[in-house]
């Protein structure tokens, strides 16, 4: 079998490889959001990537569920964005509950037979880990399967996400670049001193021992982040002990969970097309909400616009260099990818795992004789 994922820049442009990667994502656990996206029973949101659309919901009893976002009558997409309560198909008016059941069909008397119990939405697996929500296209998958896939990452990202107390901001940024380039730029520090020289200044210095490469493509970068004179100020402002450890957890294939100072940062890179992706970044405060009358609460919200502006500037800097990389690799698709710096260890680990999975020859389907 010829390799789809080779050593050249073509891997960021090849449509056949992109299709294979989407099969990879559909057969992997992927994070689609957090519990803050489903604030109450009977709420829902839609997750979409290049080749699938899923409804993620809490039903009336609060149970987490996921379904293919397609009416079981003619396959029409049921809903978009966020919502609450019943879902009605825009084509023929079939109505479904957040538990996936078909609740009603318009002009029901016109059907010779209509078995509502057999026409519920097609389920997918949905599991909450900490405050992160993961889905898998195979509804038979369980939390035990997710934990087996994540390994040591499971407990660590669960604990980090549990510290999130309230949303600060969400940024959805379309990128004119391949999803692997977007992921790569987010999991290495080699570029920081050049791309972010005004916003992040010198950035963080790292050592080889700061990187831990784990099975299944997962990887961690962790280093001390002493606050010095700022620590008592942040303690007073946040009402909690600020973190003095920077941790960046990459969860294959496209999730980044970061904790630093008083913030939890969750980012997903969603494939859209070979040369397009979407960055979804959500930031959460680890300090509890105080009453509106508390002067510290007013002070925090007074400085938030500055923080948002700075963060969006960093994201725009990343987007600019990503899009230049997409153009450059397209001009030289047959050029070999260059050597990796020590600070790019997680990038090489990530790309090697994508290559390992998409270059594996497909296994034959089981037959009756295999039983």
Steps between C-alpha positions, in 0.01 A plus 500: 500500500641839406529747785243778511700688762849553362798717603420799277289816526231333289342364820354846564322511163415148379118451476531119520702526820249748642219252436697227678562734792128562536446126530768507769317773691169320469652185648669689786372669812480875439422782740209715380453743789453532875216468747460879488362447148211297646392710800173318577287197408340517154784711357708414195768615259619383159855389428604496134822416323585415141291184467260481792242693698407391853241621749639496854230538765385455856159340496221592739655285772842661452657195331775586250423374149619537141324434169564531129351834397269356235125444499413131468238579235701650213836571661460878527722680751285567807663796668799731520684683777362486854145448616262353753197274498356300213650495152278531194618404154474801265401275206192302606458602861595180682567575868768339718582529869843561648498129590492422126145359492266583215218690672279566202465502122286749310190360321556168671181347359658507153753229587407135451731413789706720729688339788616797710709277726712392201545848354695676774819687418812291433704507824870561554698457821535801732705503821572773753853499641547772759328791326605388151254332261629230264314322221560191290306396189465145634214502757639184661803688631503574875687711755731204556595510130564875519723458804691219330559726198616793716714300742673724756346806337151406619544589866719801428271680256197409710659662806604810304157548345328457838675817616308706244237703684354733238546587131707806416493501122457288190680566173398323178760586236488364142847415371618473140728213586507124542393376844836327556684828449261666745561231762876510439522873563313466828714225651850639453683797656772536237303775322409709807802732504444589134125493439400640840797724577270793589215313667679222689848654495771241552252224580592193707835327497472123491716195556472151350375365834203740487346286225323170563395305190227246569337214306231571239649839407431677830774727642561743786716807542540612861729759655519724804344845458603701808292814554733689734356833618180439301397202711349690798323737260346212308409323823317815618332552165392140445428393854694174447858381484626576144670221306877519462522211257436522128350178364405440139332165430455396139237229460510329162365574250412869545449614861719731708437550874715764672511624857693813593469752787122532549372373166407171335531515122328237281564510124379273221616507138217386274580379145282661232681429170860417399589871517247616760445449871329663796658596831259488795657636819314521830648662811376440854568676829606277789387753763142480628249767407436756771192716543459788256550745788853374569756761380744226397238361264462842342878532468532161333239584240655842444828341392343216299471702174877555510559130557266407214672746268843359583390141453331569168819672384700185580246289308520735200880477502473121496246515219720724285804272517283187458353635179847589372607142575200368307596710197867407524445126533266520201768666289746224593285189557780257411749657739600287797395632839803641680665380822317552829626720782485367856207736566310332215506155664122486535454594134709206381318269741162623372586468130651155556175382660290636212735323258486177700121494495428605142777285349373179658345274238124467553397178670252274315143499623408197715299222337262240637786248495691716750232453767 
